[in-house]
């Protein structure tokens, strides 16, 4: 097996998707402080420009608007980066949406949007990245999943299923990408204080800020670890929880969910006048 590649500023550019808010925004600022020149991508041009002006450090930020749900747009963007600026050595595929889902009030839109952004959005970036990094001889890619992908949680049917798919996909691709010099890592944070989280009445133990999450991710990118998860005590507890028999697993979550409404379920969210449920970008 080849020695795992760890990207440094002298190797090339970093690319962060979903950089207009939350973890992606904090990550871009942190990477600039560490000396990386960072391409930031999202659909909100104004927020990316504000981020560009806020960045301080030896690195810099270049704004390239893009929609991760459009595969041609991602191929165009990556080609433009390498033509105009240089090689992409590090990519953090972070863009995502968190749309709460209730089993007694299902809507196709929640699933369609979640899979389009959280899962297909990663694949749309990953395919051209692997092609370009293979031609360059090396690269490092980190994929943002979540502890919500470890097992089913209330209100998380759409979000959690996309994160579970990303865990499986990243594990599966690692075998082949190792052989061609591309290092693949999986990021599974616990609860992070961002506006993109799924709203429910579940307790949020070990909550960390987006800035703290970015710091831990940047440390993980330099480590030998395949999975970057934090806070460790919480994420390990969630993994152990998933080993319980289903009866015990569901009973424990029902107990944790004890609160207003039948069986502790959160009250229904009001729909917008259009009848569509609001979504929140990460």
Coordinates of N, CA and C in Angstrom, one line a residue, residues 21 43 52 62 78 85 94 98 113 141 145 182 191 199-200 205 225 239 248 256 261:
X21 N -21.6 29.0 4.8 CA -22.0 29.0 6.2 C -21.5 27.8 7.0
X43 N -23.9 28.4 -3.6 CA -24.8 29.1 -4.5 C -25.0 30.6 -4.1
X52 N -14.6 35.9 1.7 CA -13.3 36.3 1.1 C -12.7 37.5 1.8
X62 N -10.5 32.3 -3.1 CA -11.0 32.6 -4.4 C -12.4 32.1 -4.5
X78 N -13.9 22.7 -11.6 CA -12.6 22.1 -11.3 C -11.6 22.4 -12.4
X85 N -5.6 28.7 -11.8 CA -4.9 28.8 -10.5 C -3.8 27.7 -10.2
X94 N -18.3 19.3 1.5 CA -19.1 19.6 2.7 C -20.5 20.0 2.5
X98 N -30.2 19.9 5.5 CA -30.8 19.1 6.6 C -32.3 19.5 6.6
X113 N -34.6 16.5 -2.5 CA -33.6 17.5 -2.2 C -32.4 17.0 -1.4
X141 N -9.0 13.8 -0.3 CA -10.4 14.2 -0.4 C -11.1 13.8 1.0
X145 N -19.8 13.5 6.4 CA -20.9 12.7 6.7 C -21.4 13.2 8.1
X182 N -4.6 8.5 -4.0 CA -5.6 9.5 -3.6 C -6.1 9.1 -2.2
X191 N -22.9 16.6 17.3 CA -23.8 17.8 17.1 C -23.0 19.1 17.0
X199 N -33.9 19.9 13.0 CA -34.6 20.3 14.2 C -35.4 19.2 14.8
X200 N -35.2 18.9 16.0 CA -36.1 17.9 16.7 C -35.9 18.2 18.2
X205 N -26.2 16.5 23.2 CA -25.1 16.4 24.1 C -23.8 16.7 23.3
X225 N -5.6 9.0 10.4 CA -7.0 8.4 10.6 C -7.8 8.4 9.3
X239 N -21.8 4.9 18.3 CA -21.5 3.7 17.6 C -21.8 2.5 18.4
X248 N -34.0 -2.7 22.2 CA -33.3 -1.8 23.1 C -33.0 -0.5 22.5
X256 N -35.3 8.9 25.3 CA -34.6 10.2 25.1 C -35.5 11.2 24.5
X261 N -46.2 16.0 22.9 CA -46.8 15.2 21.8 C -46.8 13.7 22.0

